[in-house]
Amino acid sequence: MDSKQNNPWFILGAGSVGHLLACKFAQEQIPSVLLSRSEIPLSAAESVKEVQYQTEHSILYQLSYQASGDCNKINRLLLTVKAHQVITAIEEVKHALHEESEIFLLQNGMGITELVTELLAGIVNPTNIYPGTNTHGVYLDKNKNGLIRVNHVGVGAISFGGNFSIEHVINNPPSSENSCFKELQNLNLNIRWNEDIERVLWLKLAVNAAINPITAVNDCLNGELLKSRELQLQVEKLCHETSLLYAQMALEITESEIIESTFRVIKLTNENQSSMLQDLKSNKVTEIEHINGYLLKLSDNYDLDMNQHRHYYQQLKLETIL
Ligand code: KPL
């Protein structure tokens, strides 16, 4: 085995984004392992599975899976679980992490960087924690043979940056020579380094806070938001409220930038089901608390009209109870 085989990328969170990354690693013949959240070692049949990657072409990849409890050393981790699963997910892999482990975060919503930095204090060097965000449109289903199918329906981008939750962060991509970041950039997923990742995350939060609840409540693909004037108005109203909040918080992100970014992501991912719609359809907890709920909590500090956010927040809370 060469050193690459001994140093795979681990992906914790075997949902649509986790599987997209695993397929792209397989395409580049870079070893990666999808971690299942389990104590018990996986059987041979569970450890390697054939998965169909679907764009305009269809390719079969053999992906590797391992139980998180069965993994004893993680050098490079991509955390792709949902925001509300971060605490338990970190608990499950903590034993395998060390000072030099490099951790790449891909959650919707804000506050995750601070949370992971705190959970891993004294275990992982905080400068090795890299917040990030994804705009690729991808969803999972099964093909006619029962294989997992990874539908990559919208080519977006992934941005990572330095850990802004700690002071004096050196905002450079991880380990320049022999860089694991360069390996990520080989994945053909438009993976970039961003000097101001915190701003990118705030902007993405605004985008998710408009696209996700509207598509979830109306049970529609992202692209439907362009086809109906009524839905477009809803998008604009949510973006407007978010911009009022950001102005109060002195974030330099304007309403027109939020609206422009939101419609750009809608166009890029027009055939996608938003992650909130996917969660709702499969009876999973949605990220509403970390997206619109998070904005609503922040707005309590100001005298602001956040009626649209409140409306969607309440609707989605209700949908999850029903
Ligand atoms: O982030 C997404 C999500 O669904 O959570 C987008 C980019 C909007 C794709 O649907």
Tab-separated table of N, CA, C and O in Angstrom, residues 63-177:
chain	number	residue	atom	x	y	z
A	63	LEU	N	-17.571	2.511	-3.750
A	63	LEU	CA	-17.234	3.406	-2.630
A	63	LEU	C	-16.972	2.589	-1.372
A	63	LEU	O	-17.568	1.523	-1.178
A	64	SER	N	-16.069	3.091	-0.527
A	64	SER	CA	-15.756	2.401	0.736
A	64	SER	C	-16.501	3.043	1.892
A	64	SER	O	-16.605	4.280	1.962
A	65	TYR	N	-16.958	2.205	2.782
A	65	TYR	CA	-17.682	2.649	3.980
A	65	TYR	C	-17.023	2.020	5.203
A	65	TYR	O	-16.475	0.919	5.130
A	66	GLN	N	-17.092	2.713	6.322
A	66	GLN	CA	-16.524	2.165	7.570
A	66	GLN	C	-17.360	2.705	8.739
A	66	GLN	O	-17.888	3.821	8.660
A	67	ALA	N	-17.436	1.909	9.803
A	67	ALA	CA	-18.152	2.391	10.996
A	67	ALA	C	-17.262	3.404	11.712
A	67	ALA	O	-16.055	3.177	11.850
A	68	SER	N	-17.848	4.516	12.162
A	68	SER	CA	-17.024	5.554	12.802
A	68	SER	C	-16.297	4.994	14.038
A	68	SER	O	-15.131	5.318	14.277
A	69	GLY	N	-16.966	4.096	14.781
A	69	GLY	CA	-16.359	3.537	15.987
A	69	GLY	C	-15.187	2.614	15.677
A	69	GLY	O	-14.372	2.303	16.549
A	70	ASP	N	-15.098	2.181	14.422
A	70	ASP	CA	-14.093	1.213	13.997
A	70	ASP	C	-12.869	1.908	13.367
A	70	ASP	O	-11.963	1.263	12.868
A	71	CYS	N	-12.860	3.229	13.425
A	71	CYS	CA	-11.825	3.983	12.708
A	71	CYS	C	-10.882	4.577	13.750
A	71	CYS	O	-11.334	5.232	14.693
A	72	ASN	N	-9.568	4.289	13.640
A	72	ASN	CA	-8.726	4.758	14.762
A	72	ASN	C	-7.833	5.959	14.486
A	72	ASN	O	-7.309	6.543	15.419
A	73	LYS	N	-7.662	6.349	13.208
A	73	LYS	CA	-6.893	7.578	12.974
A	73	LYS	C	-7.440	8.329	11.755
A	73	LYS	O	-7.530	7.776	10.672
A	74	ILE	N	-7.774	9.567	12.014
A	74	ILE	CA	-8.293	10.394	10.917
A	74	ILE	C	-7.364	11.593	10.742
A	74	ILE	O	-7.219	12.406	11.655
A	75	ASN	N	-6.739	11.700	9.572
A	75	ASN	CA	-5.898	12.866	9.297
A	75	ASN	C	-6.675	13.964	8.582
A	75	ASN	O	-6.442	15.137	8.810
A	76	ARG	N	-7.588	13.546	7.685
A	76	ARG	CA	-8.349	14.535	6.915
A	76	ARG	C	-9.825	14.163	6.952
A	76	ARG	O	-10.197	13.056	6.546
A	77	LEU	N	-10.621	15.075	7.449
A	77	LEU	CA	-12.050	14.781	7.615
A	77	LEU	C	-12.897	15.841	6.923
A	77	LEU	O	-12.692	17.041	7.118
A	78	LEU	N	-13.850	15.377	6.130
A	78	LEU	CA	-14.867	16.284	5.574
A	78	LEU	C	-16.148	16.022	6.346
A	78	LEU	O	-16.656	14.889	6.322
A	79	LEU	N	-16.628	17.025	7.032
A	79	LEU	CA	-17.831	16.840	7.839
A	79	LEU	C	-19.034	17.323	7.034
A	79	LEU	O	-19.191	18.525	6.794
A	80	THR	N	-19.866	16.362	6.593
A	80	THR	CA	-20.985	16.728	5.717
A	80	THR	C	-22.337	16.398	6.357
A	80	THR	O	-23.342	16.322	5.659
A	81	VAL	N	-22.346	16.184	7.674
A	81	VAL	CA	-23.633	15.960	8.353
A	81	VAL	C	-24.397	17.278	8.397
A	81	VAL	O	-23.831	18.352	8.179
A	82	LYS	N	-25.688	17.195	8.709
A	82	LYS	CA	-26.508	18.390	8.849
A	82	LYS	C	-26.125	19.141	10.136
A	82	LYS	O	-25.590	18.537	11.075
A	83	ALA	N	-26.451	20.438	10.158
A	83	ALA	CA	-26.058	21.297	11.287
A	83	ALA	C	-26.470	20.703	12.646
A	83	ALA	O	-25.673	20.690	13.589
A	84	HIS	N	-27.698	20.164	12.725
A	84	HIS	CA	-28.171	19.669	14.021
A	84	HIS	C	-27.515	18.342	14.421
A	84	HIS	O	-27.727	17.861	15.530
A	85	GLN	N	-26.734	17.735	13.507
A	85	GLN	CA	-26.088	16.445	13.831
A	85	GLN	C	-24.620	16.617	14.211
A	85	GLN	O	-23.940	15.634	14.509
A	86	VAL	N	-24.135	17.869	14.175
A	86	VAL	CA	-22.701	18.100	14.339
A	86	VAL	C	-22.185	17.602	15.700
A	86	VAL	O	-21.149	16.936	15.774
A	87	ILE	N	-22.917	17.880	16.773
A	87	ILE	CA	-22.409	17.519	18.106
A	87	ILE	C	-22.234	16.004	18.215
A	87	ILE	O	-21.154	15.526	18.586
A	88	THR	N	-23.263	15.239	17.858
A	88	THR	CA	-23.128	13.768	17.967
A	88	THR	C	-22.090	13.232	16.986
A	88	THR	O	-21.344	12.308	17.309
A	89	ALA	N	-22.020	13.835	15.801
A	89	ALA	CA	-21.050	13.354	14.809
A	89	ALA	C	-19.617	13.539	15.329
A	89	ALA	O	-18.793	12.627	15.238
A	90	ILE	N	-19.337	14.687	15.902
A	90	ILE	CA	-17.976	14.943	16.413
A	90	ILE	C	-17.660	13.968	17.553
A	90	ILE	O	-16.567	13.409	17.629
A	91	GLU	N	-18.655	13.722	18.409
A	91	GLU	CA	-18.461	12.761	19.507
A	91	GLU	C	-18.021	11.397	18.956
A	91	GLU	O	-17.178	10.724	19.531
A	92	GLU	N	-18.617	11.012	17.836
A	92	GLU	CA	-18.356	9.685	17.273
A	92	GLU	C	-16.958	9.512	16.690
A	92	GLU	O	-16.481	8.392	16.549
A	93	VAL	N	-16.312	10.626	16.317
A	93	VAL	CA	-14.976	10.477	15.690
A	93	VAL	C	-13.852	11.085	16.525
A	93	VAL	O	-12.680	10.957	16.163
A	94	LYS	N	-14.230	11.689	17.637
A	94	LYS	CA	-13.260	12.383	18.493
A	94	LYS	C	-12.040	11.514	18.814
A	94	LYS	O	-10.904	11.980	18.777
A	95	HIS	N	-12.311	10.218	19.121
A	95	HIS	CA	-11.240	9.297	19.521
A	95	HIS	C	-10.172	9.137	18.444
A	95	HIS	O	-9.048	8.761	18.729
A	96	ALA	N	-10.544	9.401	17.171
A	96	ALA	CA	-9.610	9.158	16.065
A	96	ALA	C	-8.918	10.454	15.598
A	96	ALA	O	-8.050	10.422	14.738
A	97	LEU	N	-9.318	11.568	16.185
A	97	LEU	CA	-8.733	12.852	15.766
A	97	LEU	C	-7.509	13.174	16.605
A	97	LEU	O	-7.360	12.683	17.720
A	98	HIS	N	-6.627	14.001	16.076
A	98	HIS	CA	-5.407	14.380	16.794
A	98	HIS	C	-5.049	15.813	16.428
A	98	HIS	O	-5.667	16.414	15.536
A	99	GLU	N	-4.038	16.347	17.094
A	99	GLU	CA	-3.608	17.738	16.938
A	99	GLU	C	-3.507	18.179	15.459
A	99	GLU	O	-3.917	19.278	15.095
A	100	GLU	N	-2.971	17.304	14.601
A	100	GLU	CA	-2.717	17.698	13.208
A	100	GLU	C	-3.858	17.351	12.250
A	100	GLU	O	-3.738	17.595	11.045
A	101	SER	N	-4.935	16.748	12.772
A	101	SER	CA	-6.058	16.407	11.868
A	101	SER	C	-6.554	17.687	11.199
A	101	SER	O	-6.594	18.743	11.828
A	102	GLU	N	-6.968	17.544	9.921
A	102	GLU	CA	-7.506	18.714	9.209
A	102	GLU	C	-8.987	18.463	8.952
A	102	GLU	O	-9.373	17.398	8.458
A	103	ILE	N	-9.798	19.456	9.341
A	103	ILE	CA	-11.244	19.227	9.334
A	103	ILE	C	-11.942	20.277	8.467
A	103	ILE	O	-11.788	21.476	8.699
A	104	PHE	N	-12.674	19.804	7.483
A	104	PHE	CA	-13.356	20.688	6.536
A	104	PHE	C	-14.858	20.599	6.797
A	104	PHE	O	-15.429	19.506	6.748
A	105	LEU	N	-15.470	21.756	7.073
A	105	LEU	CA	-16.881	21.771	7.470
A	105	LEU	C	-17.779	22.174	6.297
A	105	LEU	O	-17.491	23.174	5.627
A	106	LEU	N	-18.840	21.426	6.090
A	106	LEU	CA	-19.788	21.784	5.021
A	106	LEU	C	-21.223	21.682	5.533
A	106	LEU	O	-21.917	20.703	5.246
A	107	GLN	N	-21.637	22.668	6.314
A	107	GLN	CA	-23.017	22.673	6.820
A	107	GLN	C	-23.698	23.953	6.332
A	107	GLN	O	-23.037	24.968	6.142
A	108	ASN	N	-25.006	23.901	6.183
A	108	ASN	CA	-25.769	25.131	5.992
A	108	ASN	C	-25.934	25.782	7.347
A	108	ASN	O	-25.927	25.103	8.374
A	109	GLY	N	-26.103	27.098	7.369
A	109	GLY	CA	-26.331	27.802	8.636
A	109	GLY	C	-25.038	28.339	9.224
A	109	GLY	O	-23.952	28.016	8.742
A	110	MET	N	-25.179	29.153	10.263
A	110	MET	CA	-24.005	29.764	10.908
A	110	MET	C	-23.809	29.149	12.294
A	110	MET	O	-24.672	28.463	12.810
A	111	GLY	N	-22.656	29.421	12.880
A	111	GLY	CA	-22.406	29.007	14.267
A	111	GLY	C	-21.699	27.667	14.371
A	111	GLY	O	-21.289	27.258	15.461
A	112	ILE	N	-21.524	26.968	13.265
A	112	ILE	CA	-20.942	25.619	13.297
A	112	ILE	C	-19.430	25.693	13.552
A	112	ILE	O	-18.869	24.873	14.281
A	113	THR	N	-18.783	26.667	12.957
A	113	THR	CA	-17.325	26.796	13.114
A	113	THR	C	-16.987	26.976	14.597
A	113	THR	O	-16.087	26.307	15.132
A	114	GLU	N	-17.723	27.872	15.252
A	114	GLU	CA	-17.498	28.136	16.674
A	114	GLU	C	-17.744	26.863	17.478
A	114	GLU	O	-16.973	26.509	18.371
A	115	LEU	N	-18.840	26.165	17.140
A	115	LEU	CA	-19.220	24.968	17.873
A	115	LEU	C	-18.146	23.879	17.745
A	115	LEU	O	-17.691	23.306	18.753
A	116	VAL	N	-17.698	23.600	16.526
A	116	VAL	CA	-16.708	22.533	16.313
A	116	VAL	C	-15.379	22.922	16.974
A	116	VAL	O	-14.710	22.082	17.592
A	117	THR	N	-15.012	24.184	16.881
A	117	THR	CA	-13.757	24.642	17.495
A	117	THR	C	-13.809	24.385	19.002
A	117	THR	O	-12.837	23.911	19.600
A	118	GLU	N	-14.973	24.663	19.596
A	118	GLU	CA	-15.130	24.458	21.035
A	118	GLU	C	-15.112	22.958	21.375
A	118	GLU	O	-14.434	22.530	22.308
A	119	LEU	N	-15.839	22.165	20.577
A	119	LEU	CA	-15.915	20.718	20.861
A	119	LEU	C	-14.549	20.043	20.747
A	119	LEU	O	-14.287	19.047	21.410
A	120	LEU	N	-13.680	20.602	19.895
A	120	LEU	CA	-12.388	19.954	19.655
A	120	LEU	C	-11.221	20.683	20.317
A	120	LEU	O	-10.055	20.391	20.034
A	121	ALA	N	-11.566	21.605	21.224
A	121	ALA	CA	-10.499	22.351	21.921
A	121	ALA	C	-9.584	21.372	22.656
A	121	ALA	O	-10.055	20.452	23.329
A	122	GLY	N	-8.275	21.528	22.479
A	122	GLY	CA	-7.311	20.648	23.144
A	122	GLY	C	-7.116	19.329	22.414
A	122	GLY	O	-6.279	18.512	22.808
A	123	ILE	N	-7.884	19.088	21.368
A	123	ILE	CA	-7.739	17.832	20.610
A	123	ILE	C	-7.148	18.123	19.223
A	123	ILE	O	-6.175	17.520	18.812
A	124	VAL	N	-7.774	19.084	18.530
A	124	VAL	CA	-7.305	19.423	17.173
A	124	VAL	C	-6.837	20.885	17.184
A	124	VAL	O	-7.482	21.742	17.797
A	125	ASN	N	-5.746	21.148	16.509
A	125	ASN	CA	-5.284	22.526	16.372
A	125	ASN	C	-6.384	23.353	15.688
A	125	ASN	O	-6.782	23.032	14.561
A	126	PRO	N	-6.890	24.404	16.341
A	126	PRO	CA	-8.041	25.118	15.755
A	126	PRO	C	-7.772	25.734	14.385
A	126	PRO	O	-8.701	25.948	13.607
A	127	THR	N	-6.499	25.990	14.073
A	127	THR	CA	-6.235	26.548	12.731
A	127	THR	C	-6.416	25.485	11.634
A	127	THR	O	-6.425	25.799	10.454
A	128	ASN	N	-6.562	24.219	12.057
A	128	ASN	CA	-6.794	23.146	11.070
A	128	ASN	C	-8.279	22.889	10.842
A	128	ASN	O	-8.656	21.871	10.273
A	129	ILE	N	-9.113	23.789	11.357
A	129	ILE	CA	-10.562	23.633	11.138
A	129	ILE	C	-10.968	24.669	10.083
A	129	ILE	O	-10.746	25.872	10.270
A	130	TYR	N	-11.521	24.181	8.966
A	130	TYR	CA	-11.792	25.068	7.831
A	130	TYR	C	-13.285	25.111	7.525
A	130	TYR	O	-13.846	24.136	7.024
A	131	PRO	N	-13.943	26.229	7.828
A	131	PRO	CA	-15.356	26.340	7.465
A	131	PRO	C	-15.532	26.420	5.953
A	131	PRO	O	-14.660	26.942	5.245
A	132	GLY	N	-16.662	25.899	5.485
A	132	GLY	CA	-16.890	25.940	4.044
A	132	GLY	C	-18.360	25.932	3.698
A	132	GLY	O	-19.226	25.805	4.571
A	133	THR	N	-18.627	26.067	2.412
A	133	THR	CA	-20.012	26.089	1.957
A	133	THR	C	-20.119	25.558	0.528
A	133	THR	O	-19.166	25.675	-0.254
A	134	ASN	N	-21.267	24.966	0.221
A	134	ASN	CA	-21.448	24.284	-1.062
A	134	ASN	C	-22.663	24.825	-1.811
A	134	ASN	O	-23.701	25.062	-1.203
A	135	THR	N	-22.527	24.993	-3.126
A	135	THR	CA	-23.715	25.356	-3.912
A	135	THR	C	-23.984	24.341	-5.043
A	135	THR	O	-24.702	24.656	-5.988
A	136	HIS	N	-23.395	23.143	-4.953
A	136	HIS	CA	-23.735	22.122	-5.949
A	136	HIS	C	-25.133	21.591	-5.656
A	136	HIS	O	-25.479	21.374	-4.494
A	137	GLY	N	-25.884	21.374	-6.701
A	137	GLY	CA	-27.213	20.776	-6.521
A	137	GLY	C	-27.083	19.267	-6.659
A	137	GLY	O	-26.643	18.767	-7.704
A	138	VAL	N	-27.430	18.525	-5.612
A	138	VAL	CA	-27.273	17.069	-5.655
A	138	VAL	C	-28.326	16.418	-4.761
A	138	VAL	O	-28.646	16.951	-3.700
A	139	TYR	N	-28.883	15.314	-5.247
A	139	TYR	CA	-29.787	14.548	-4.383
A	139	TYR	C	-29.586	13.054	-4.632
A	139	TYR	O	-29.080	12.651	-5.676
A	140	LEU	N	-29.947	12.257	-3.637
A	140	LEU	CA	-29.789	10.803	-3.735
A	140	LEU	C	-31.136	10.158	-4.014
A	140	LEU	O	-32.155	10.605	-3.510
A	141	ASP	N	-31.119	9.108	-4.822
A	141	ASP	CA	-32.273	8.207	-4.874
A	141	ASP	C	-31.740	6.819	-5.218
A	141	ASP	O	-30.529	6.610	-5.134
A	142	LYS	N	-32.607	5.899	-5.566
A	142	LYS	CA	-32.130	4.551	-5.930
A	142	LYS	C	-32.418	4.317	-7.405
A	142	LYS	O	-33.467	4.747	-7.903
A	143	ASN	N	-31.517	3.648	-8.114
A	143	ASN	CA	-31.810	3.335	-9.517
A	143	ASN	C	-32.658	2.053	-9.584
A	143	ASN	O	-33.006	1.478	-8.543
A	144	LYS	N	-32.958	1.599	-10.795
A	144	LYS	CA	-33.900	0.465	-10.904
A	144	LYS	C	-33.329	-0.834	-10.325
A	144	LYS	O	-34.067	-1.743	-9.988
A	145	ASN	N	-31.994	-0.891	-10.174
A	145	ASN	CA	-31.397	-2.092	-9.560
A	145	ASN	C	-31.241	-1.945	-8.046
A	145	ASN	O	-30.592	-2.768	-7.410
A	146	GLY	N	-31.766	-0.865	-7.510
A	146	GLY	CA	-31.689	-0.670	-6.053
A	146	GLY	C	-30.371	-0.052	-5.600
A	146	GLY	O	-30.122	0.075	-4.402
A	147	LEU	N	-29.507	0.356	-6.556
A	147	LEU	CA	-28.244	0.995	-6.160
A	147	LEU	C	-28.494	2.459	-5.803
A	147	LEU	O	-29.356	3.113	-6.408
A	148	ILE	N	-27.672	2.974	-4.862
A	148	ILE	CA	-27.755	4.411	-4.554
A	148	ILE	C	-27.353	5.173	-5.811
A	148	ILE	O	-26.345	4.854	-6.457
A	149	ARG	N	-28.169	6.174	-6.173
A	149	ARG	CA	-27.815	7.007	-7.332
A	149	ARG	C	-27.580	8.433	-6.836
A	149	ARG	O	-28.401	8.991	-6.103
A	150	VAL	N	-26.415	8.988	-7.222
A	150	VAL	CA	-26.029	10.344	-6.801
A	150	VAL	C	-26.316	11.267	-7.986
A	150	VAL	O	-25.565	11.282	-8.963
A	151	ASN	N	-27.411	12.020	-7.910
A	151	ASN	CA	-27.819	12.865	-9.032
A	151	ASN	C	-27.195	14.249	-8.885
A	151	ASN	O	-27.628	15.051	-8.059
A	152	HIS	N	-26.175	14.495	-9.693
A	152	HIS	CA	-25.488	15.798	-9.626
A	152	HIS	C	-26.139	16.697	-10.674
A	152	HIS	O	-25.719	16.743	-11.825
A	153	VAL	N	-27.187	17.408	-10.239
A	153	VAL	CA	-28.028	18.114	-11.207
A	153	VAL	C	-27.685	19.594	-11.361
A	153	VAL	O	-28.244	20.268	-12.218
A	154	GLY	N	-26.799	20.096	-10.518
A	154	GLY	CA	-26.444	21.516	-10.658
A	154	GLY	C	-24.988	21.713	-10.303
A	154	GLY	O	-24.568	21.406	-9.186
A	155	VAL	N	-24.202	22.182	-11.283
A	155	VAL	CA	-22.777	22.380	-11.008
A	155	VAL	C	-22.584	23.751	-10.358
A	155	VAL	O	-22.798	24.781	-10.982
A	156	GLY	N	-22.258	23.728	-9.088
A	156	GLY	CA	-22.007	24.966	-8.349
A	156	GLY	C	-20.539	25.042	-7.980
A	156	GLY	O	-19.655	24.763	-8.809
A	157	ALA	N	-20.263	25.377	-6.730
A	157	ALA	CA	-18.874	25.502	-6.263
A	157	ALA	C	-18.834	25.196	-4.769
A	157	ALA	O	-19.875	25.173	-4.098
A	158	ILE	N	-17.613	24.948	-4.280
A	158	ILE	CA	-17.420	24.762	-2.837
A	158	ILE	C	-16.310	25.722	-2.417
A	158	ILE	O	-15.264	25.780	-3.063
A	159	SER	N	-16.571	26.505	-1.369
A	159	SER	CA	-15.529	27.421	-0.870
A	159	SER	C	-15.151	27.025	0.546
A	159	SER	O	-16.029	26.689	1.353
A	160	PHE	N	-13.846	27.080	0.826
A	160	PHE	CA	-13.356	26.897	2.191
A	160	PHE	C	-12.507	28.101	2.559
A	160	PHE	O	-11.995	28.805	1.683
A	161	GLY	N	-12.354	28.300	3.867
A	161	GLY	CA	-11.484	29.390	4.316
A	161	GLY	C	-10.972	29.105	5.714
A	161	GLY	O	-11.244	28.046	6.290
A	162	GLY	N	-10.237	30.068	6.260
A	162	GLY	CA	-9.627	29.895	7.578
A	162	GLY	C	-10.647	29.994	8.710
A	162	GLY	O	-11.746	30.526	8.538
A	163	ASN	N	-10.265	29.481	9.871
A	163	ASN	CA	-11.150	29.459	11.042
A	163	ASN	C	-11.289	30.864	11.628
A	163	ASN	O	-10.463	31.312	12.415
A	164	PHE	N	-12.393	31.544	11.253
A	164	PHE	CA	-12.577	32.937	11.675
A	164	PHE	C	-12.994	33.054	13.141
A	164	PHE	O	-13.090	34.143	13.671
A	165	SER	N	-13.259	31.901	13.790
A	165	SER	CA	-13.719	31.983	15.183
A	165	SER	C	-12.544	32.146	16.149
A	165	SER	O	-12.752	32.351	17.335
A	166	ILE	N	-11.325	32.006	15.635
A	166	ILE	CA	-10.177	32.199	16.524
A	166	ILE	C	-9.417	33.447	16.095
A	166	ILE	O	-9.433	33.819	14.927
A	167	GLU	N	-8.748	34.050	17.062
A	167	GLU	CA	-7.999	35.266	16.735
A	167	GLU	C	-6.713	34.905	16.005
A	167	GLU	O	-6.200	33.805	16.138
A	168	HIS	N	-6.197	35.828	15.268
A	168	HIS	CA	-4.914	35.713	14.556
A	168	HIS	C	-4.879	34.504	13.631
A	168	HIS	O	-3.875	33.841	13.514
A	169	VAL	N	-6.003	34.187	13.024
A	169	VAL	CA	-5.961	33.059	12.099
A	169	VAL	C	-5.144	33.445	10.862
A	169	VAL	O	-5.272	34.542	10.333
A	170	ILE	N	-4.250	32.537	10.483
A	170	ILE	CA	-3.470	32.797	9.265
A	170	ILE	C	-4.324	32.283	8.134
A	170	ILE	O	-4.607	31.082	8.050
A	171	ASN	N	-4.768	33.213	7.293
A	171	ASN	CA	-5.763	32.813	6.326
A	171	ASN	C	-5.156	32.264	5.036
A	171	ASN	O	-5.253	32.851	3.979
A	172	ASN	N	-4.516	31.102	5.161
A	172	ASN	CA	-3.912	30.452	4.002
A	172	ASN	C	-4.498	29.063	3.857
A	172	ASN	O	-4.850	28.443	4.850
A	173	PRO	N	-4.516	28.555	2.632
A	173	PRO	CA	-4.968	27.171	2.483
A	173	PRO	C	-4.072	26.237	3.289
A	173	PRO	O	-2.903	26.559	3.513
A	174	PRO	N	-4.596	25.088	3.728
A	174	PRO	CA	-3.806	24.171	4.543
A	174	PRO	C	-2.530	23.707	3.856
A	174	PRO	O	-2.492	23.595	2.631
A	175	SER	N	-1.540	23.439	4.654
A	175	SER	CA	-0.205	22.928	4.295
A	175	SER	C	0.158	23.039	2.808
A	175	SER	O	-0.149	22.151	2.038
A	176	SER	N	0.812	24.129	2.456
A	176	SER	CA	1.069	24.470	1.060
A	176	SER	C	1.715	23.334	0.246
A	176	SER	O	1.203	22.930	-0.786
A	177	GLU	N	2.827	22.803	0.753
A	177	GLU	CA	3.477	21.699	0.036
A	177	GLU	C	2.664	20.426	0.284
A	177	GLU	O	2.007	20.306	1.306
